[in-house]
Amino acid sequence: MKPTVMVAALLLLAAGTQASEVYKTTDNQGRPIYTDKPQSLPAERIGVQTSTTDPAEAQRRYDDEMKQIASTDAAAAATAARSADAQKARELSEEDRAKRCQDARQRYESYLTARRLYEPGGAEGERRYLSDAEIDAARTDAKRLVDEFCSGP
């Protein structure tokens, strides 16, 4: 229930503390009109039961319902946030996977076309060239990475 509707309902309940007579008449189009002061006779008097409303009790019920609505809204917001986070993670995963696939393909192609492969050495500018067995192992590893990142999930 919307808060404005609830406040209006509470005000109507609080306004019902005074008993009054209610009459039912019909207008020229035949629609019923309910009023406490009929403008035309005959008007049918309708018995309306009224009771007083405890404002403190009404406020307590209103506060309880507002807390319930707030908790429901918070739960819905948390669910929506988790869903959005999951979707973003999937998108990032797909983007990350595509980037890794591209990097793996470039590395594999460079390993296939390179005559000699090397690793950087300990000192600046030093290189350690790989043996034929190490080159084959590096190419196999690069191919495995291409297969891993470029294949479907």
PDB file of C-alpha atoms in Angstrom:
ATOM      1  CA  MET A   1       0.000   0.000   0.000  1.00  0.00           C
ATOM      2  CA  LYS A   2       1.412   3.420  -0.874  1.00  0.00           C
ATOM      3  CA  PRO A   3       2.210   5.742   2.042  1.00  0.00           C
ATOM      4  CA  THR A   4      -0.090   8.526   0.798  1.00  0.00           C
ATOM      5  CA  VAL A   5      -3.031   6.139   0.596  1.00  0.00           C
ATOM      6  CA  MET A   6      -2.293   4.864   4.070  1.00  0.00           C
ATOM      7  CA  VAL A   7      -2.110   8.392   5.507  1.00  0.00           C
ATOM      8  CA  ALA A   8      -5.438   9.247   3.858  1.00  0.00           C
ATOM      9  CA  ALA A   9      -7.009   6.099   5.292  1.00  0.00           C
ATOM     10  CA  LEU A  10      -5.689   6.935   8.747  1.00  0.00           C
ATOM     11  CA  LEU A  11      -7.045  10.476   8.516  1.00  0.00           C
ATOM     12  CA  LEU A  12     -10.447   9.134   7.507  1.00  0.00           C
ATOM     13  CA  LEU A  13     -10.393   6.770  10.467  1.00  0.00           C
ATOM     14  CA  ALA A  14      -9.413   9.598  12.804  1.00  0.00           C
ATOM     15  CA  ALA A  15     -12.077  11.857  11.310  1.00  0.00           C
ATOM     16  CA  GLY A  16     -14.713   9.197  12.058  1.00  0.00           C
ATOM     17  CA  THR A  17     -14.648   9.987  15.752  1.00  0.00           C
ATOM     18  CA  GLN A  18     -17.872  11.951  15.430  1.00  0.00           C
ATOM     19  CA  ALA A  19     -21.037  10.148  14.485  1.00  0.00           C
ATOM     20  CA  SER A  20     -23.177  11.743  11.781  1.00  0.00           C
ATOM     21  CA  GLU A  21     -26.101  10.830   9.602  1.00  0.00           C
ATOM     22  CA  VAL A  22     -25.538   9.735   6.023  1.00  0.00           C
ATOM     23  CA  TYR A  23     -28.159  10.043   3.288  1.00  0.00           C
ATOM     24  CA  LYS A  24     -28.310   8.447  -0.141  1.00  0.00           C
ATOM     25  CA  THR A  25     -29.916  10.296  -3.057  1.00  0.00           C
ATOM     26  CA  THR A  26     -29.655  10.001  -6.827  1.00  0.00           C
ATOM     27  CA  ASP A  27     -28.743  12.699  -9.298  1.00  0.00           C
ATOM     28  CA  ASN A  28     -30.439  13.407 -12.656  1.00  0.00           C
ATOM     29  CA  GLN A  29     -28.393  10.648 -14.381  1.00  0.00           C
ATOM     30  CA  GLY A  30     -29.399   8.097 -11.754  1.00  0.00           C
ATOM     31  CA  ARG A  31     -25.990   7.895 -10.035  1.00  0.00           C
ATOM     32  CA  PRO A  32     -26.052   7.500  -6.251  1.00  0.00           C
ATOM     33  CA  ILE A  33     -24.863  10.391  -4.101  1.00  0.00           C
ATOM     34  CA  TYR A  34     -23.934   9.913  -0.453  1.00  0.00           C
ATOM     35  CA  THR A  35     -24.008  13.012   1.733  1.00  0.00           C
ATOM     36  CA  ASP A  36     -24.710  14.257   5.224  1.00  0.00           C
ATOM     37  CA  LYS A  37     -26.886  17.104   3.883  1.00  0.00           C
ATOM     38  CA  PRO A  38     -29.191  15.968   1.072  1.00  0.00           C
ATOM     39  CA  GLN A  39     -30.120  18.683  -1.418  1.00  0.00           C
ATOM     40  CA  SER A  40     -33.256  16.928  -2.562  1.00  0.00           C
ATOM     41  CA  LEU A  41     -35.892  14.861  -0.867  1.00  0.00           C
ATOM     42  CA  PRO A  42     -36.726  12.026  -0.583  1.00  0.00           C
ATOM     43  CA  ALA A  43     -33.353  10.869   0.696  1.00  0.00           C
ATOM     44  CA  GLU A  44     -32.756   7.476   2.185  1.00  0.00           C
ATOM     45  CA  ARG A  45     -31.110   7.565   5.602  1.00  0.00           C
ATOM     46  CA  ILE A  46     -28.318   5.010   5.888  1.00  0.00           C
ATOM     47  CA  GLY A  47     -27.082   3.747   9.214  1.00  0.00           C
ATOM     48  CA  VAL A  48     -23.299   4.073   9.374  1.00  0.00           C
ATOM     49  CA  GLN A  49     -21.448   2.580  12.303  1.00  0.00           C
ATOM     50  CA  THR A  50     -18.605   4.798  13.454  1.00  0.00           C
ATOM     51  CA  SER A  51     -16.080   4.325  16.143  1.00  0.00           C
ATOM     52  CA  THR A  52     -13.300   6.366  17.568  1.00  0.00           C
ATOM     53  CA  THR A  53      -9.760   5.707  16.489  1.00  0.00           C
ATOM     54  CA  ASP A  54      -6.866   5.718  18.887  1.00  0.00           C
ATOM     55  CA  PRO A  55      -4.265   7.967  17.203  1.00  0.00           C
ATOM     56  CA  ALA A  56      -1.396   6.244  19.016  1.00  0.00           C
ATOM     57  CA  GLU A  57      -2.556   2.807  17.813  1.00  0.00           C
ATOM     58  CA  ALA A  58      -3.034   4.097  14.263  1.00  0.00           C
ATOM     59  CA  GLN A  59       0.461   5.638  14.320  1.00  0.00           C
ATOM     60  CA  ARG A  60       1.937   2.389  15.645  1.00  0.00           C
ATOM     61  CA  ARG A  61       0.270   0.369  12.850  1.00  0.00           C
ATOM     62  CA  TYR A  62       1.425   2.921  10.298  1.00  0.00           C
ATOM     63  CA  ASP A  63       5.013   2.755  11.611  1.00  0.00           C
ATOM     64  CA  ASP A  64       4.939  -1.064  11.563  1.00  0.00           C
ATOM     65  CA  GLU A  65       3.700  -1.105   7.967  1.00  0.00           C
ATOM     66  CA  MET A  66       6.319   1.469   6.928  1.00  0.00           C
ATOM     67  CA  LYS A  67       9.055  -0.691   8.495  1.00  0.00           C
ATOM     68  CA  GLN A  68       7.735  -3.719   6.631  1.00  0.00           C
ATOM     69  CA  ILE A  69       7.629  -1.785   3.344  1.00  0.00           C
ATOM     70  CA  ALA A  70      11.149  -0.459   3.963  1.00  0.00           C
ATOM     71  CA  SER A  71      12.506  -3.956   4.644  1.00  0.00           C
ATOM     72  CA  THR A  72      10.763  -5.313   1.543  1.00  0.00           C
ATOM     73  CA  ASP A  73      12.198  -2.471  -0.536  1.00  0.00           C
ATOM     74  CA  ALA A  74      15.654  -3.034   0.936  1.00  0.00           C
ATOM     75  CA  ALA A  75      15.476  -6.748   0.127  1.00  0.00           C
ATOM     76  CA  ALA A  76      14.342  -5.986  -3.430  1.00  0.00           C
ATOM     77  CA  ALA A  77      17.142  -3.427  -3.844  1.00  0.00           C
ATOM     78  CA  ALA A  78      19.712  -5.911  -2.533  1.00  0.00           C
ATOM     79  CA  THR A  79      18.451  -8.586  -4.940  1.00  0.00           C
ATOM     80  CA  ALA A  80      18.584  -6.119  -7.838  1.00  0.00           C
ATOM     81  CA  ALA A  81      22.106  -5.059  -6.852  1.00  0.00           C
ATOM     82  CA  ARG A  82      23.287  -8.687  -6.678  1.00  0.00           C
ATOM     83  CA  SER A  83      21.735  -9.348 -10.079  1.00  0.00           C
ATOM     84  CA  ALA A  84      23.398  -6.266 -11.548  1.00  0.00           C
ATOM     85  CA  ASP A  85      26.733  -7.247  -9.999  1.00  0.00           C
ATOM     86  CA  ALA A  86      26.440 -10.761 -11.417  1.00  0.00           C
ATOM     87  CA  GLN A  87      25.632  -9.389 -14.874  1.00  0.00           C
ATOM     88  CA  LYS A  88      28.567  -6.978 -14.686  1.00  0.00           C
ATOM     89  CA  ALA A  89      30.859  -9.800 -13.584  1.00  0.00           C
ATOM     90  CA  ARG A  90      29.715 -11.904 -16.562  1.00  0.00           C
ATOM     91  CA  GLU A  91      30.360  -8.989 -18.912  1.00  0.00           C
ATOM     92  CA  LEU A  92      33.776  -8.350 -17.381  1.00  0.00           C
ATOM     93  CA  SER A  93      34.537 -12.044 -17.570  1.00  0.00           C
ATOM     94  CA  GLU A  94      33.592 -12.099 -21.236  1.00  0.00           C
ATOM     95  CA  GLU A  95      35.679  -8.973 -21.922  1.00  0.00           C
ATOM     96  CA  ASP A  96      38.579 -10.376 -19.922  1.00  0.00           C
ATOM     97  CA  ARG A  97      38.292 -13.724 -21.681  1.00  0.00           C
ATOM     98  CA  ALA A  98      38.285 -12.034 -25.112  1.00  0.00           C
ATOM     99  CA  LYS A  99      41.354  -9.971 -24.182  1.00  0.00           C
ATOM    100  CA  ARG A 100      43.184 -13.034 -22.867  1.00  0.00           C
ATOM    101  CA  CYS A 101      42.266 -14.939 -26.025  1.00  0.00           C
ATOM    102  CA  GLN A 102      43.658 -12.155 -28.188  1.00  0.00           C
ATOM    103  CA  ASP A 103      46.868 -11.970 -26.110  1.00  0.00           C
ATOM    104  CA  ALA A 104      47.290 -15.757 -26.188  1.00  0.00           C
ATOM    105  CA  ARG A 105      46.861 -15.856 -29.983  1.00  0.00           C
ATOM    106  CA  GLN A 106      49.417 -13.080 -30.478  1.00  0.00           C
ATOM    107  CA  ARG A 107      51.909 -14.851 -28.208  1.00  0.00           C
ATOM    108  CA  TYR A 108      51.340 -18.183 -29.976  1.00  0.00           C
ATOM    109  CA  GLU A 109      51.782 -16.592 -33.412  1.00  0.00           C
ATOM    110  CA  SER A 110      54.967 -14.848 -32.307  1.00  0.00           C
ATOM    111  CA  TYR A 111      56.310 -18.128 -30.892  1.00  0.00           C
ATOM    112  CA  LEU A 112      55.539 -19.897 -34.192  1.00  0.00           C
ATOM    113  CA  THR A 113      57.206 -17.273 -36.371  1.00  0.00           C
ATOM    114  CA  ALA A 114      60.219 -16.509 -34.149  1.00  0.00           C
ATOM    115  CA  ARG A 115      63.503 -18.122 -35.090  1.00  0.00           C
ATOM    116  CA  ARG A 116      64.863 -17.949 -31.584  1.00  0.00           C
ATOM    117  CA  LEU A 117      63.165 -17.337 -28.246  1.00  0.00           C
ATOM    118  CA  TYR A 118      64.835 -15.920 -25.170  1.00  0.00           C
ATOM    119  CA  GLU A 119      64.178 -14.986 -21.579  1.00  0.00           C
ATOM    120  CA  PRO A 120      65.394 -11.784 -20.006  1.00  0.00           C
ATOM    121  CA  GLY A 121      68.520 -12.367 -17.935  1.00  0.00           C
ATOM    122  CA  GLY A 122      69.321 -11.219 -14.401  1.00  0.00           C
ATOM    123  CA  ALA A 123      71.346  -8.134 -15.397  1.00  0.00           C
ATOM    124  CA  GLU A 124      69.982  -5.358 -17.545  1.00  0.00           C
ATOM    125  CA  GLY A 125      70.108  -6.229 -21.234  1.00  0.00           C
ATOM    126  CA  GLU A 126      71.116  -9.853 -20.712  1.00  0.00           C
ATOM    127  CA  ARG A 127      69.256 -12.630 -22.506  1.00  0.00           C
ATOM    128  CA  ARG A 128      69.164 -16.364 -22.146  1.00  0.00           C
ATOM    129  CA  TYR A 129      68.225 -18.117 -25.381  1.00  0.00           C
ATOM    130  CA  LEU A 130      65.956 -21.142 -25.116  1.00  0.00           C
ATOM    131  CA  SER A 131      66.966 -24.568 -26.356  1.00  0.00           C
ATOM    132  CA  ASP A 132      64.895 -26.384 -28.996  1.00  0.00           C
ATOM    133  CA  ALA A 133      63.140 -28.454 -26.311  1.00  0.00           C
ATOM    134  CA  GLU A 134      62.310 -25.307 -24.322  1.00  0.00           C
ATOM    135  CA  ILE A 135      60.983 -23.593 -27.465  1.00  0.00           C
ATOM    136  CA  ASP A 136      58.743 -26.592 -28.206  1.00  0.00           C
ATOM    137  CA  ALA A 137      57.477 -26.538 -24.599  1.00  0.00           C
ATOM    138  CA  ALA A 138      56.778 -22.776 -24.810  1.00  0.00           C
ATOM    139  CA  ARG A 139      54.881 -23.225 -28.100  1.00  0.00           C
ATOM    140  CA  THR A 140      52.862 -26.118 -26.609  1.00  0.00           C
ATOM    141  CA  ASP A 141      52.033 -24.020 -23.559  1.00  0.00           C
ATOM    142  CA  ALA A 142      51.037 -21.062 -25.768  1.00  0.00           C
ATOM    143  CA  LYS A 143      48.765 -23.350 -27.836  1.00  0.00           C
ATOM    144  CA  ARG A 144      47.174 -24.677 -24.642  1.00  0.00           C
ATOM    145  CA  LEU A 145      46.417 -21.094 -23.534  1.00  0.00           C
ATOM    146  CA  VAL A 146      44.846 -20.295 -26.924  1.00  0.00           C
ATOM    147  CA  ASP A 147      42.652 -23.394 -26.631  1.00  0.00           C
ATOM    148  CA  GLU A 148      41.703 -22.503 -23.039  1.00  0.00           C
ATOM    149  CA  PHE A 149      40.793 -18.840 -23.560  1.00  0.00           C
ATOM    150  CA  CYS A 150      39.479 -18.954 -27.109  1.00  0.00           C
ATOM    151  CA  SER A 151      37.146 -21.924 -26.764  1.00  0.00           C
ATOM    152  CA  GLY A 152      33.561 -21.546 -25.517  1.00  0.00           C
ATOM    153  CA  PRO A 153      32.802 -21.380 -21.769  1.00  0.00           C
TER     154      PRO A 153
END
